[in-house]
Amino acid sequence: MEISPTPIIYGLIFIAVLLLVEALYLAVFGKSISLNAKVNRRLELLEKGGQREQVLEQLRKEMSQHMHARGIPLYSILATKAQRANIAFSPKQLIMVMVALSVLAFLALSIGTQASLGVRIALGIAMGFGGVYFWINRKAKKRMSMIEEQLPDAVELMVRSLRVGHPFSSAIQIVAKEVSDPLGTEFGVIADEAAYGRDVSDSLKHLAERMDMQDLRFLAVAVTIQQQSGGNLAEILDGLAKVIRARFRLFRRVKAITAEAKWSGAFLSGFPLVVLGVIQVTKPDYYDTVKDTPYFIPAALVVFVMLGINMLFMKMMVNIKV
């Protein structure tokens, strides 16, 4: 039985593209950009001698630069996810990285495979751009998940600060110092903006809209209502922290209940692709007798369209909003 190494080479090149993106990102920005850093990135930049105003300007630029570049052709697909992931690469740098990785993937395909020039160009572009999209999407999901986990603790820390007599702006600064990234840097930006005269509720609203997170919207609304009508902000935030924790527990429960359905959907969606890959590896000439017929390409397109529809409906069935 003849085994074709071509699909394996394709997979290895794609994995190499992902590793190159991560390595380049850490090489340019260092460990301070990592979400697992013990000290949040804002404090790291301040400790390195950066002025508070300069650090604020740098962080605000990084947080908004991707949405300002939505007019770049095809970049709008990446803009929202790059913003939520807070990718420090500028849009131009990110495009240059995608082009460079596409070229490297093309060269690797040229060395490792005997595919035609058109196939190598198409696969090189798909791996370069697709690899960066996959990397950004994973970064965004990880960052959003960490913010959701950190938010109840941050709100409770603000409650304790308010109850010992600190003003709300000081409570925000305490969260910015005590909480690690990603939420620590986000609240640090809010604290710096408040120090330069911006209303805290406006900064919280902007953060909630930029992250598109319901719990942050609850926090912004609670602070805005308290500023307009008065009341015990500590008690309001204490109740909000309990609500956020209850929603988080409910979300985890729903995630556990739907885990089997999600894995079943992923298996049913991915199984045909896995079988296709196994066939190409173990018996590369399996489709030789039919691939030259006039119905092969239309039939293959119909199959892939139906598979895409199946993936979409599977995702819709298990995507439960909490």
Coordinates of C-alpha atoms in Angstrom, one line a residue:
M1 CA 0.0 0.0 0.0
E2 CA 1.5 3.3 -1.1
I3 CA 1.3 6.1 1.5
S4 CA 1.4 9.7 0.2
P5 CA 3.2 12.1 2.5
T6 CA 1.7 15.2 0.9
P7 CA -1.3 15.7 3.3
I8 CA 1.1 15.2 6.3
I9 CA 3.4 17.8 4.8
Y10 CA 0.5 20.3 4.5
G11 CA -0.4 19.8 8.1
L12 CA 3.1 20.2 9.3
I13 CA 3.6 23.4 7.3
F14 CA 0.3 24.9 8.8
I15 CA 1.5 24.0 12.3
A16 CA 4.8 25.6 11.6
V17 CA 3.0 28.8 10.4
L18 CA 1.1 29.0 13.8
L19 CA 4.4 28.5 15.8
L20 CA 6.1 31.1 13.7
V21 CA 3.4 33.7 14.4
E22 CA 3.6 33.1 18.2
A23 CA 7.4 33.1 18.2
L24 CA 7.5 36.4 16.2
Y25 CA 4.9 38.0 18.5
L26 CA 6.8 37.1 21.7
A27 CA 10.2 38.0 20.1
V28 CA 8.9 41.5 19.2
F29 CA 6.9 42.3 22.4
G30 CA 8.6 40.0 25.0
K31 CA 7.0 38.1 27.8
S32 CA 5.1 41.2 29.0
I33 CA 2.5 40.7 26.3
S34 CA 1.7 37.2 27.6
L35 CA -1.6 36.8 29.4
N36 CA 0.1 34.5 31.9
A37 CA 2.4 37.2 33.2
K38 CA 2.3 37.8 36.9
V39 CA 2.6 41.6 36.5
N40 CA 0.1 43.2 34.1
R41 CA 1.5 44.8 31.0
R42 CA 0.7 48.4 32.0
L43 CA 2.7 48.0 35.3
E44 CA 5.5 46.3 33.3
L45 CA 5.8 49.3 31.0
L46 CA 5.7 51.8 33.9
E47 CA 8.4 49.9 35.7
K48 CA 10.6 50.1 32.6
G49 CA 10.6 53.9 32.9
G50 CA 7.7 54.8 30.7
Q51 CA 5.8 58.0 31.6
R52 CA 2.2 57.5 32.6
E53 CA 0.9 59.6 29.8
Q54 CA 3.1 57.8 27.2
V55 CA 2.1 54.3 28.5
L56 CA -1.6 55.3 28.4
E57 CA -1.3 56.6 24.8
Q58 CA 0.5 53.4 23.7
L59 CA -2.1 51.1 25.3
R60 CA -5.1 53.1 24.0
K61 CA -3.5 53.0 20.5
E62 CA -3.1 49.3 20.7
M63 CA -6.7 48.8 21.9
S64 CA -8.3 50.8 19.1
Q65 CA -5.9 50.5 16.1
H66 CA -7.6 47.5 14.6
M67 CA -11.1 48.9 14.5
H68 CA -9.7 52.1 12.8
A69 CA -8.3 49.9 10.1
R70 CA -11.5 48.2 9.1
G71 CA -11.4 50.0 5.8
I72 CA -8.5 48.0 4.6
P73 CA -9.8 45.4 2.1
L74 CA -10.4 41.9 3.8
Y75 CA -8.9 43.2 7.1
S76 CA -12.4 43.8 8.4
I77 CA -12.7 40.0 8.9
L78 CA -9.8 40.2 11.4
A79 CA -10.4 43.6 12.9
T80 CA -13.0 42.7 15.6
K81 CA -11.2 39.6 16.8
A82 CA -7.8 41.3 16.7
Q83 CA -9.3 44.1 18.9
R84 CA -10.7 41.7 21.4
A85 CA -7.4 39.8 21.5
N86 CA -5.7 43.2 21.9
I87 CA -3.0 42.2 19.4
A88 CA -0.1 44.6 19.8
F89 CA 0.9 44.3 16.1
S90 CA -0.4 47.3 14.1
P91 CA -2.7 46.4 11.2
K92 CA 0.1 47.1 8.7
Q93 CA 2.5 44.9 10.6
L94 CA -0.1 42.1 10.8
I95 CA -0.7 42.2 7.1
M96 CA 3.1 42.1 6.5
V97 CA 3.3 39.0 8.8
M98 CA 0.5 37.3 6.8
V99 CA 2.3 38.1 3.5
A100 CA 5.7 36.9 4.9
L101 CA 4.1 33.7 6.2
S102 CA 2.4 33.1 2.9
V103 CA 5.7 33.4 1.1
L104 CA 7.4 31.0 3.6
A105 CA 4.5 28.5 3.3
F106 CA 4.8 28.7 -0.5
L107 CA 8.6 28.0 -0.3
A108 CA 8.0 25.1 2.0
L109 CA 5.4 23.7 -0.3
S110 CA 7.7 24.1 -3.2
I111 CA 10.5 22.2 -1.4
G112 CA 8.3 19.5 0.2
T113 CA 5.7 18.8 -2.5
Q114 CA 5.3 18.4 -6.2
A115 CA 2.0 20.3 -6.4
S116 CA 1.4 22.6 -9.4
L117 CA 2.3 26.3 -9.2
G118 CA -1.3 27.4 -8.8
V119 CA -2.0 25.0 -6.0
R120 CA 1.1 26.0 -4.2
I121 CA 0.2 29.7 -4.4
A122 CA -3.3 29.1 -3.3
L123 CA -2.3 26.9 -0.4
G124 CA 0.5 29.3 0.6
I125 CA -1.9 32.2 0.8
A126 CA -4.5 30.1 2.6
M127 CA -1.9 28.9 5.2
G128 CA -0.4 32.4 5.7
F129 CA -3.7 34.3 6.1
G130 CA -5.6 31.3 7.6
G131 CA -2.9 30.6 10.2
V132 CA -2.9 34.2 11.4
Y133 CA -6.7 34.2 11.6
F134 CA -6.7 31.0 13.6
W135 CA -4.0 32.3 15.9
I136 CA -5.9 35.6 16.5
N137 CA -9.2 33.8 17.0
R138 CA -7.6 31.5 19.7
K139 CA -6.0 34.6 21.4
A140 CA -9.4 36.4 21.4
K141 CA -11.2 33.4 23.0
K142 CA -8.6 32.9 25.6
R143 CA -8.5 36.6 26.5
M144 CA -12.3 36.9 26.7
S145 CA -12.5 33.8 28.9
M146 CA -9.9 35.2 31.3
I147 CA -11.7 38.5 31.6
E148 CA -14.9 36.7 32.4
E149 CA -13.2 34.7 35.1
Q150 CA -11.4 37.8 36.6
L151 CA -14.3 40.2 36.6
P152 CA -16.1 38.9 39.7
D153 CA -12.9 39.0 41.8
A154 CA -12.2 42.5 40.5
V155 CA -15.7 43.7 41.4
E156 CA -15.4 42.2 44.9
L157 CA -12.1 43.9 45.3
M158 CA -13.7 47.2 44.4
V159 CA -16.5 46.5 47.0
R160 CA -13.9 45.9 49.8
S161 CA -12.1 49.1 48.8
L162 CA -15.3 51.1 48.9
R163 CA -16.3 49.7 52.2
V164 CA -13.1 50.8 53.9
G165 CA -13.6 54.3 52.6
H166 CA -11.8 54.6 49.3
P167 CA -13.4 56.6 46.5
F168 CA -14.4 54.7 43.4
S169 CA -11.5 56.0 41.3
S170 CA -9.1 54.7 44.0
A171 CA -10.9 51.3 43.9
I172 CA -10.3 51.2 40.1
Q173 CA -6.6 51.9 40.7
I174 CA -6.4 49.1 43.3
V175 CA -7.8 46.7 40.8
A176 CA -5.3 47.9 38.2
K177 CA -2.4 47.2 40.6
E178 CA -3.6 43.9 42.1
V179 CA -5.2 42.1 39.2
S180 CA -3.1 40.5 36.5
D181 CA -3.7 40.7 32.8
P182 CA -5.9 41.0 30.8
L183 CA -8.2 42.8 33.2
G184 CA -5.5 44.6 35.1
T185 CA -4.3 46.6 32.1
E186 CA -7.8 47.4 31.0
F187 CA -8.7 48.8 34.4
G188 CA -5.3 50.6 34.5
V189 CA -6.2 52.4 31.3
I190 CA -9.6 53.4 32.9
A191 CA -7.7 54.6 36.0
D192 CA -5.3 56.7 34.0
E193 CA -8.1 58.2 31.9
A194 CA -10.0 59.1 35.0
A195 CA -6.8 60.8 36.3
Y196 CA -6.7 62.9 33.1
G197 CA -10.3 63.9 33.5
R198 CA -12.4 61.4 31.6
D199 CA -15.6 60.1 33.4
V200 CA -15.2 56.6 34.8
S201 CA -18.6 55.5 33.6
D202 CA -17.8 56.6 30.0
S203 CA -14.6 54.5 30.2
L204 CA -16.4 51.5 31.5
K205 CA -19.0 51.8 28.7
H206 CA -16.3 52.0 26.1
L207 CA -14.6 48.9 27.5
A208 CA -17.9 47.0 27.6
E209 CA -18.6 47.9 23.9
R210 CA -15.1 47.1 22.8
M211 CA -15.2 43.7 24.5
D212 CA -18.9 43.1 23.7
M213 CA -19.3 41.5 27.1
Q214 CA -22.6 41.6 29.0
D215 CA -21.2 41.5 32.5
L216 CA -19.1 44.6 31.7
R217 CA -22.2 46.4 30.5
F218 CA -23.9 45.5 33.8
L219 CA -20.9 47.1 35.6
A220 CA -21.0 50.3 33.5
V221 CA -24.8 50.6 33.9
A222 CA -24.6 50.2 37.7
V223 CA -21.9 52.8 38.0
T224 CA -23.8 55.2 35.8
I225 CA -27.1 54.8 37.7
Q226 CA -25.3 55.3 41.0
Q227 CA -23.6 58.5 39.7
Q228 CA -27.0 59.9 38.5
S229 CA -29.3 58.9 41.3
G230 CA -27.0 58.1 44.3
G231 CA -27.0 55.2 46.6
N232 CA -24.6 52.8 48.2
L233 CA -22.3 51.8 45.4
A234 CA -20.6 49.1 47.5
E235 CA -23.9 47.3 48.0
I236 CA -24.8 47.7 44.3
L237 CA -21.5 46.2 43.2
D238 CA -21.7 43.5 45.8
G239 CA -25.0 42.4 44.3
L240 CA -23.6 42.7 40.8
A241 CA -20.6 40.4 41.8
K242 CA -23.1 37.8 43.0
V243 CA -25.1 38.1 39.8
I244 CA -21.9 37.7 37.7
R245 CA -20.8 34.7 39.6
A246 CA -24.2 33.1 39.3
R247 CA -24.2 33.7 35.5
F248 CA -20.7 32.3 35.3
R249 CA -21.7 29.2 37.2
L250 CA -24.8 28.8 35.0
F251 CA -22.7 29.3 31.8
R252 CA -20.3 26.6 33.0
R253 CA -23.2 24.3 33.8
V254 CA -24.7 24.8 30.3
K255 CA -21.3 24.2 28.8
A256 CA -21.0 20.9 30.7
I257 CA -24.5 19.9 29.7
T258 CA -23.9 20.7 26.0
A259 CA -20.4 19.3 25.9
E260 CA -21.5 15.9 24.6
A261 CA -23.6 17.5 21.9
K262 CA -20.7 19.8 20.9
W263 CA -18.3 16.9 20.6
S264 CA -20.8 14.9 18.7
G265 CA -21.3 17.8 16.3
A266 CA -17.6 18.3 15.9
F267 CA -17.1 14.6 15.3
L268 CA -19.9 14.4 12.7
S269 CA -18.5 17.6 11.0
G270 CA -14.9 16.6 11.0
F271 CA -15.2 12.9 10.3
P272 CA -15.7 13.3 6.5
L273 CA -12.6 15.5 6.4
V274 CA -10.6 13.0 8.4
V275 CA -11.7 10.2 6.2
L276 CA -10.7 12.2 3.1
G277 CA -7.3 12.9 4.6
V278 CA -6.8 9.2 5.5
I279 CA -7.7 8.2 1.9
Q280 CA -5.3 10.6 0.4
V281 CA -2.5 9.3 2.7
T282 CA -3.1 5.6 2.3
K283 CA -4.5 5.4 -1.3
P284 CA -3.6 8.6 -3.3
D285 CA -5.0 7.2 -6.5
Y286 CA -8.5 6.4 -5.0
Y287 CA -10.3 9.0 -7.0
D288 CA -8.2 8.7 -10.2
T289 CA -11.0 6.7 -12.0
V290 CA -13.6 9.4 -11.4
K291 CA -11.8 12.7 -11.0
D292 CA -11.7 13.3 -14.8
T293 CA -15.5 12.9 -15.2
P294 CA -17.5 16.1 -15.7
Y295 CA -19.6 15.5 -12.6
F296 CA -16.7 15.1 -10.1
I297 CA -16.0 18.8 -9.4
P298 CA -19.8 19.8 -9.1
A299 CA -20.4 16.8 -6.8
A300 CA -17.4 17.7 -4.7
L301 CA -18.6 21.3 -4.4
V302 CA -22.0 20.1 -3.4
V303 CA -20.5 17.8 -0.7
F304 CA -18.4 20.6 0.8
V305 CA -21.4 23.0 0.7
M306 CA -23.5 20.5 2.5
L307 CA -20.7 19.9 5.0
G308 CA -20.5 23.6 5.7
I309 CA -24.2 23.8 6.2
N310 CA -24.0 20.9 8.6
M311 CA -21.2 22.6 10.6
L312 CA -23.3 25.8 10.8
F313 CA -26.4 24.1 12.0
M314 CA -24.5 22.0 14.5
K315 CA -23.0 25.2 16.0
M316 CA -26.4 26.9 16.1
M317 CA -28.0 24.0 17.9
V318 CA -25.4 23.9 20.8
N319 CA -24.7 27.7 21.0
I320 CA -26.9 28.6 24.0
K321 CA -26.8 32.2 25.3
V322 CA -26.7 32.7 29.0

